JSON list of C-alpha atoms in Angstrom, two decimals:
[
{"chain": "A", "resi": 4, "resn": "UNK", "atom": "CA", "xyz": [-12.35, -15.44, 3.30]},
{"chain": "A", "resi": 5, "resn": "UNK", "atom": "CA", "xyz": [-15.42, -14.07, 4.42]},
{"chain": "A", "resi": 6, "resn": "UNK", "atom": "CA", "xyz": [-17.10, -10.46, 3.50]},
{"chain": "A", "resi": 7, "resn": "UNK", "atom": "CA", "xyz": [-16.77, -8.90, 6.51]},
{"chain": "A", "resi": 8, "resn": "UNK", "atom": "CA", "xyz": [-12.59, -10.04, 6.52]},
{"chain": "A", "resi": 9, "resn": "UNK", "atom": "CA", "xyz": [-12.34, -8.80, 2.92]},
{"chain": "A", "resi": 10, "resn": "UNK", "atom": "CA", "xyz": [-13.56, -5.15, 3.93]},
{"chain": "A", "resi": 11, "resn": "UNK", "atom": "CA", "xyz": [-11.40, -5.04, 6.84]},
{"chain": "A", "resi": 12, "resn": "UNK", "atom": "CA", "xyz": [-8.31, -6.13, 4.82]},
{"chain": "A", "resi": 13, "resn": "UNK", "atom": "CA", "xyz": [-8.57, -3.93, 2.19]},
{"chain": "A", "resi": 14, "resn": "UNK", "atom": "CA", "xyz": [-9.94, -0.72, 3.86]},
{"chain": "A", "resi": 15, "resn": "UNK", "atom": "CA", "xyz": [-6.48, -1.30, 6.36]},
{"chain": "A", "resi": 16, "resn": "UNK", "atom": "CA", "xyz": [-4.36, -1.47, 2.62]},
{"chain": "A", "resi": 17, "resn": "UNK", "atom": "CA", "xyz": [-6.20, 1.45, 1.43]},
{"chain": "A", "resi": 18, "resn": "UNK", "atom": "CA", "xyz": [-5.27, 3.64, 4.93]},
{"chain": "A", "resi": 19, "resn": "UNK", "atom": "CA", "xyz": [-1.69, 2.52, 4.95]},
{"chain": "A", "resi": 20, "resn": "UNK", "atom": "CA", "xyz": [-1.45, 2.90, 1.15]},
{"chain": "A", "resi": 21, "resn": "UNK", "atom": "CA", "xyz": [1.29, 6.05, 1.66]},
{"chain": "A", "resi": 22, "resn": "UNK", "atom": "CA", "xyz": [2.76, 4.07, 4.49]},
{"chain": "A", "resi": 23, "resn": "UNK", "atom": "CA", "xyz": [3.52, 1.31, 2.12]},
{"chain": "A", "resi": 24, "resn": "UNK", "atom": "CA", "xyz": [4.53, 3.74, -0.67]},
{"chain": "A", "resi": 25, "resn": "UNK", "atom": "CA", "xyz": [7.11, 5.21, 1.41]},
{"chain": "A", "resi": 26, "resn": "UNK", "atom": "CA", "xyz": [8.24, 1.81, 3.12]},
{"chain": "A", "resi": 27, "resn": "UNK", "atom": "CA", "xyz": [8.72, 0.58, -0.94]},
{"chain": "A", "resi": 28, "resn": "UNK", "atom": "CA", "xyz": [10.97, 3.70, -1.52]},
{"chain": "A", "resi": 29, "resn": "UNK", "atom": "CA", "xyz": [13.16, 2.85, 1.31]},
{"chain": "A", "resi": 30, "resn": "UNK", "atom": "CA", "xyz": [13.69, -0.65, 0.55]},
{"chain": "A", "resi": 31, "resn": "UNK", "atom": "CA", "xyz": [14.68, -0.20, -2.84]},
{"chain": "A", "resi": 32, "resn": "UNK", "atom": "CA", "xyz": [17.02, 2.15, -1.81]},
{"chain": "A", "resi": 33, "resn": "UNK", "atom": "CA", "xyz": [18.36, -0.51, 0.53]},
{"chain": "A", "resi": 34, "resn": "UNK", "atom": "CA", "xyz": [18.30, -2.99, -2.14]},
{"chain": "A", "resi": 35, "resn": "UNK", "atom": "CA", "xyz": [19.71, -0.21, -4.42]},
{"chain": "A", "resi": 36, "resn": "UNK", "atom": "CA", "xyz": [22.85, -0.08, -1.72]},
{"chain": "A", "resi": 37, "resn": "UNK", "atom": "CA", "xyz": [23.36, -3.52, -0.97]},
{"chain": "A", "resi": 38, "resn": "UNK", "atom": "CA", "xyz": [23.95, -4.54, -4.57]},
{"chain": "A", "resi": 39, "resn": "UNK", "atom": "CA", "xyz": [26.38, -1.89, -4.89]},
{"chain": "A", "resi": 40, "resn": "UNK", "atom": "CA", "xyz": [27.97, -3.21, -1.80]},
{"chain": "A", "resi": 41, "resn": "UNK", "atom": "CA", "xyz": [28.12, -6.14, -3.53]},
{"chain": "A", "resi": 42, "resn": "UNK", "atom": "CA", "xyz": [31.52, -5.71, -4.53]},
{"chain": "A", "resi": 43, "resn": "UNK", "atom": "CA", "xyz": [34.24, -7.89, -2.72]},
{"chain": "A", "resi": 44, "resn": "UNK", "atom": "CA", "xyz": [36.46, -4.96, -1.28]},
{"chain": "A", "resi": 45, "resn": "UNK", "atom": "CA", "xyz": [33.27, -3.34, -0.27]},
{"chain": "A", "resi": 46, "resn": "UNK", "atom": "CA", "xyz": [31.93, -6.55, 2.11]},
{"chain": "A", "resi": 47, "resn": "UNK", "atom": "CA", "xyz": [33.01, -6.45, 5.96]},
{"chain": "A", "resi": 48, "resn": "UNK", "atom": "CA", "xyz": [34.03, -10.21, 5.95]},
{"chain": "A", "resi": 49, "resn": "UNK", "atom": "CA", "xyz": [33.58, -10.55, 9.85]},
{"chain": "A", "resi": 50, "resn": "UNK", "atom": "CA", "xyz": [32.94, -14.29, 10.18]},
{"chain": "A", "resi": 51, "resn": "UNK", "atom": "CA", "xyz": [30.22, -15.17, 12.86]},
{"chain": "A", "resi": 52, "resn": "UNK", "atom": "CA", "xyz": [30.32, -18.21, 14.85]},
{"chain": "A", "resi": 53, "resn": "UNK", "atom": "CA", "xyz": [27.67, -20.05, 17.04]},
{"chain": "A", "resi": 54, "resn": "UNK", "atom": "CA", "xyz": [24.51, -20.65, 15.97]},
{"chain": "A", "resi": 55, "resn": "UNK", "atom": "CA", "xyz": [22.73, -17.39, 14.97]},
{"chain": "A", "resi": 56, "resn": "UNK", "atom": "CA", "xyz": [20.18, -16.92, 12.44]},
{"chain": "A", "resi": 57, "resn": "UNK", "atom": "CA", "xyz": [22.46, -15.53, 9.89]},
{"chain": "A", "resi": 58, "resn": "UNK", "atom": "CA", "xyz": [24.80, -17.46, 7.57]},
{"chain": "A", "resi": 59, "resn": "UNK", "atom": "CA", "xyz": [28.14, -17.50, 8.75]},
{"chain": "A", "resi": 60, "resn": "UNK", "atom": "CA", "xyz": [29.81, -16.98, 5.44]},
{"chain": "A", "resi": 61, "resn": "UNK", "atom": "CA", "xyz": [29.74, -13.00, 4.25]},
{"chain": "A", "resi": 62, "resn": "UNK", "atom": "CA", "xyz": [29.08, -13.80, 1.20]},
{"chain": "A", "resi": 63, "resn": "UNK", "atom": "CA", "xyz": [25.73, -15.77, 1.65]},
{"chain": "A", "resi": 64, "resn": "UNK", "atom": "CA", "xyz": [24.34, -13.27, 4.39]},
{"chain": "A", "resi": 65, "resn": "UNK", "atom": "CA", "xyz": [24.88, -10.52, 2.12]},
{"chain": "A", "resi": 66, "resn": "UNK", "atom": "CA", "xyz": [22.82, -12.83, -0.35]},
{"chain": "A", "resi": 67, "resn": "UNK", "atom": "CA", "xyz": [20.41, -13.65, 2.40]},
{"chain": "A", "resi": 68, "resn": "UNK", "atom": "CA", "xyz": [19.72, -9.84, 2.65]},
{"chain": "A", "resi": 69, "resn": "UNK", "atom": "CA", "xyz": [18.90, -9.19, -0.86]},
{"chain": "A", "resi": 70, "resn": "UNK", "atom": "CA", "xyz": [16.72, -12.32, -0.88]},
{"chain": "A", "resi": 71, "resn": "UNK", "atom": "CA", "xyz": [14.77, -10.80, 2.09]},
{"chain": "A", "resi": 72, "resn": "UNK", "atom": "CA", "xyz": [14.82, -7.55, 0.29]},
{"chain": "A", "resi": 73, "resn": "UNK", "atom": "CA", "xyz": [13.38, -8.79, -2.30]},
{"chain": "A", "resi": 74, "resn": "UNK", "atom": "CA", "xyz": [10.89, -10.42, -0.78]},
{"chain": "A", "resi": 75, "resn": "UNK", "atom": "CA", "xyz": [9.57, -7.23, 1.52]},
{"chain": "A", "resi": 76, "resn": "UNK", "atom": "CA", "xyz": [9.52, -5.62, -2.01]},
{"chain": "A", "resi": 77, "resn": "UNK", "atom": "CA", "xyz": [7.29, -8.31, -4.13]},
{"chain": "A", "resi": 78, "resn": "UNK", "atom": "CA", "xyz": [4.86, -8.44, -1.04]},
{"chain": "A", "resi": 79, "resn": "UNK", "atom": "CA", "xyz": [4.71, -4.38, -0.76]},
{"chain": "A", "resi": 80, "resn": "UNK", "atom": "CA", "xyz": [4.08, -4.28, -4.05]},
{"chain": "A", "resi": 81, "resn": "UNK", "atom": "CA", "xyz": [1.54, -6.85, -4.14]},
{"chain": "A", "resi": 82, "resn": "UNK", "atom": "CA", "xyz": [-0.61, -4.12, -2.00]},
{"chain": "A", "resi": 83, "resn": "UNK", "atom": "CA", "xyz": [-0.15, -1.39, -3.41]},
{"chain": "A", "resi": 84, "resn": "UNK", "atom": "CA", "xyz": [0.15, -2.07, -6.81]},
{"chain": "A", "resi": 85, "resn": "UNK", "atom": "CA", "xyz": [-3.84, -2.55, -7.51]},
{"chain": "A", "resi": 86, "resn": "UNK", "atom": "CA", "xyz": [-4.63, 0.61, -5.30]},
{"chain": "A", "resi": 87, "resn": "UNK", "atom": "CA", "xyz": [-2.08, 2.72, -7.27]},
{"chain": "A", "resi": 88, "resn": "UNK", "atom": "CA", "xyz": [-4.24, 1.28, -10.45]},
{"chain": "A", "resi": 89, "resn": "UNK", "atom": "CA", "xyz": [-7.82, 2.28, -8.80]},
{"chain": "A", "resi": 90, "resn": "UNK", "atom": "CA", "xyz": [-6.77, 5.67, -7.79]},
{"chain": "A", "resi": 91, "resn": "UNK", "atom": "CA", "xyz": [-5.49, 6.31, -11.40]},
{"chain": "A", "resi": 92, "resn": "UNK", "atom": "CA", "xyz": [-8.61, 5.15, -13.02]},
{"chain": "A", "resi": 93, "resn": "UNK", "atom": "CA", "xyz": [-10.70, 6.74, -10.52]},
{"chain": "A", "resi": 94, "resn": "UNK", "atom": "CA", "xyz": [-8.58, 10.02, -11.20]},
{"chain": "A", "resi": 95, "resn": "UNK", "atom": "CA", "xyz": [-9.19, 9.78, -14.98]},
{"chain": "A", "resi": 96, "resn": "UNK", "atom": "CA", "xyz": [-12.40, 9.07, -14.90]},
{"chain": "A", "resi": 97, "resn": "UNK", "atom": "CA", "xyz": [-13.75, 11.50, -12.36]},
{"chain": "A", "resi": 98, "resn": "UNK", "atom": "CA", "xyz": [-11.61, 13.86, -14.81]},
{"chain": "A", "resi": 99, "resn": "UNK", "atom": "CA", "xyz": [-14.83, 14.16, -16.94]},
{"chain": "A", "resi": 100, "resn": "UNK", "atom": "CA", "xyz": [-17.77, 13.00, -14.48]},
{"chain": "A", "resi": 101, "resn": "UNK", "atom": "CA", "xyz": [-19.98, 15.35, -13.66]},
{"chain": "A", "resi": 102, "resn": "UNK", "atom": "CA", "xyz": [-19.64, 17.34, -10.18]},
{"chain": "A", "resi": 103, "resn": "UNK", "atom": "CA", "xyz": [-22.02, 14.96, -8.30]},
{"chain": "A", "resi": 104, "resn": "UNK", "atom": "CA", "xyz": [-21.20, 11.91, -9.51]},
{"chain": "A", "resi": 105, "resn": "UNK", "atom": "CA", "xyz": [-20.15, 8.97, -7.48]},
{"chain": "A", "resi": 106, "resn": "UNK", "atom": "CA", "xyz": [-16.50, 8.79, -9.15]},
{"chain": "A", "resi": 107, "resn": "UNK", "atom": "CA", "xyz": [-16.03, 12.04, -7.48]},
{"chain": "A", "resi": 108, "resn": "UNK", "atom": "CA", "xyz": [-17.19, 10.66, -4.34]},
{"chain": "A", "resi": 109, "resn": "UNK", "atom": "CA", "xyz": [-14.87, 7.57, -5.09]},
{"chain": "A", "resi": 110, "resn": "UNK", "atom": "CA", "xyz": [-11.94, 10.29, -5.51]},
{"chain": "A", "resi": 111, "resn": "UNK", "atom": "CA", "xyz": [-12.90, 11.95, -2.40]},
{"chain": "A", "resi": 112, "resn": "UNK", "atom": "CA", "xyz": [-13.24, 9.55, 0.09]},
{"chain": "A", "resi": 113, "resn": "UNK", "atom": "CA", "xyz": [-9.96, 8.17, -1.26]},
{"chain": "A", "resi": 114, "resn": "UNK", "atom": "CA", "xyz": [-8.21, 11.60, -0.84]},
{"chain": "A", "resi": 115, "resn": "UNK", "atom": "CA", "xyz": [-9.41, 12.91, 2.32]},
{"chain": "A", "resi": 116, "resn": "UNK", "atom": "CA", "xyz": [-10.70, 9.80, 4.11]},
{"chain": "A", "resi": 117, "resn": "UNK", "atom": "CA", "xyz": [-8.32, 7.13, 3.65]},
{"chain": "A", "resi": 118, "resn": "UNK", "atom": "CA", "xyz": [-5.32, 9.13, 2.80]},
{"chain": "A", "resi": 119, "resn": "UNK", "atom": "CA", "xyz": [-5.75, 12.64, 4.46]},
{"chain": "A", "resi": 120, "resn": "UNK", "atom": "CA", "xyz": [-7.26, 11.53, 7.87]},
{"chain": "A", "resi": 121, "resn": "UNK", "atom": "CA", "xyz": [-10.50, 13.07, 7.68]},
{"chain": "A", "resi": 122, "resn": "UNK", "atom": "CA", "xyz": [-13.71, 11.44, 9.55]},
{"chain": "A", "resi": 123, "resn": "UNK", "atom": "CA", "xyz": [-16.35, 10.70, 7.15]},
{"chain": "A", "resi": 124, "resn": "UNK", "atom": "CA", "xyz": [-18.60, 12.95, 8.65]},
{"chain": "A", "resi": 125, "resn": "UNK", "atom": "CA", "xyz": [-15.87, 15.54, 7.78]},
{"chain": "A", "resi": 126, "resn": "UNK", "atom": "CA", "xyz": [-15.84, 14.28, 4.16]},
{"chain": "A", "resi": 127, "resn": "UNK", "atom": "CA", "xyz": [-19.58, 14.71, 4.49]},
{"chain": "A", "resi": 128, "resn": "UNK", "atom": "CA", "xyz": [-19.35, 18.04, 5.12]},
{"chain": "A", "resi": 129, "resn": "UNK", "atom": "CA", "xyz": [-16.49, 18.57, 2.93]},
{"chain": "A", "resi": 130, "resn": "UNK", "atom": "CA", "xyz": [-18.38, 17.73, -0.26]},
{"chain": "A", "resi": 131, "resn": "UNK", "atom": "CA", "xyz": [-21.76, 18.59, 1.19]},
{"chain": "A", "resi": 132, "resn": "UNK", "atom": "CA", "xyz": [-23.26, 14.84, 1.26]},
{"chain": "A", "resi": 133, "resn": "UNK", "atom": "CA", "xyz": [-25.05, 13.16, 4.12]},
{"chain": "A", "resi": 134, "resn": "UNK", "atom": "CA", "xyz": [-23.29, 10.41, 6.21]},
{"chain": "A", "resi": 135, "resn": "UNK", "atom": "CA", "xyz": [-25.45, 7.70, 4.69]},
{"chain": "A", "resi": 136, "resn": "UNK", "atom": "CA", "xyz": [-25.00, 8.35, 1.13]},
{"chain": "A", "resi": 137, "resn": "UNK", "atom": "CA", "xyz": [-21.12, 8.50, 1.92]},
{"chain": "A", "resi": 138, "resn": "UNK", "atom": "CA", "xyz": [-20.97, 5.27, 4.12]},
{"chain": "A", "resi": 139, "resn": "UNK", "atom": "CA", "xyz": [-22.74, 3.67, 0.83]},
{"chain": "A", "resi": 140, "resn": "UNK", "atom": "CA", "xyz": [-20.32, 5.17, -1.50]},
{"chain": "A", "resi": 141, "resn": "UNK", "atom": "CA", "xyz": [-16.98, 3.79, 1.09]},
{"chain": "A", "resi": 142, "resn": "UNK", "atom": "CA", "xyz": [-18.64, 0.32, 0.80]},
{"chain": "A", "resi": 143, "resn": "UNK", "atom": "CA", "xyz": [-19.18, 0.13, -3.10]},
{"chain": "A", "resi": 144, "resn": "UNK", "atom": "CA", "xyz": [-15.05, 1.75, -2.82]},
{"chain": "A", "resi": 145, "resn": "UNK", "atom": "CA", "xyz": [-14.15, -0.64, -0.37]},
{"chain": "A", "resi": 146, "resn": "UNK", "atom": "CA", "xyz": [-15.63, -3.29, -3.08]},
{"chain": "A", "resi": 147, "resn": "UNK", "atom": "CA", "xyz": [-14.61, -2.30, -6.02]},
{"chain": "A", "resi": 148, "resn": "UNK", "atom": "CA", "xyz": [-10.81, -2.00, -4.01]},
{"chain": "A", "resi": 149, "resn": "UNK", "atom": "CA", "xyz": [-11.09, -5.33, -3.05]},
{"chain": "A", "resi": 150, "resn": "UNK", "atom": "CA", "xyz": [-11.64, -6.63, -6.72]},
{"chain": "A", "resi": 151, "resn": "UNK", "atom": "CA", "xyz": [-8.54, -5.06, -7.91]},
{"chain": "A", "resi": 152, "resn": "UNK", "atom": "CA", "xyz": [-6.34, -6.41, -4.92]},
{"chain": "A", "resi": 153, "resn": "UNK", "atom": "CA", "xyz": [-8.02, -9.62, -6.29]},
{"chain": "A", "resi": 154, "resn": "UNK", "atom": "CA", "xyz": [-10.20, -10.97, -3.54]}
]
């Protein structure tokens, strides 16, 4: 994969980072459901004929499902899994960096820019930096992001 394809990919994981978060939470829940519909007297055993996509036997679309499920989940988690690790070590350590320190830079372009919608000239002005010493910070981010999704 080339540079310029491994910033694009991970700056679009790091802006739809809550998406995904939220998009986890509701397939579990689904998951959560369908395994506790998993229960013979709980099935609707209305047998499909022809020659759709899904199993005609109940019991092997309702394994289908959790299969697919499943499979959303590991991918989901796959993205979002590394960034939830960066923003907690970022967190920590900006905990004890000093005020101007690049971690804190780190921690605010990840809170404002890629998760609270801000332009980085806002962020700029936000924590009183100039555009160009921000737009080098996102790219050592974007970089550093990119080594813990593992490209």
């Amino acid at each position: 994969m080339k540079p310029n394809d491994i910033f694009r990919l991970t700056e679009k994981l790091l802006f739809s980072y809550h998406e995904n978060l939220a998009r986890l939470d509701v397939l579990r829940e689904d998951l959560r459901v369908l395994r506790a519909s998993g229960d013979v007297h709980a099935q609707n055993y209305q047998s499909t004929f022809g020659f759709s996509s899904t199993p005609s036997d109940p019991v092997a679309a309702h394994v289908e499902k959790i299969i697919s499920l499943e499979n959303q989940i590991k991918r989901l988690e796959r993205n979002t899994d590394p960034i939830s690790r960066l923003v907690s070590d970022i967190n920590k350590s900006a905990a004890t960096a000093p005020k101007h320190s690049q971690l804190k830079d780190f921690q605010a372009l990840l809170e404002l820019f890629y998760f609270g919608g801000y332009t980085l000239y806002d962020v700029a002005e936000t924590i009183n930096k100039s555009r160009r010493t921000l737009s080098s910070r996102r790219s050592l981010l974007v970089m550093k992001a990119a080594g813990y999704l593992g490209f």
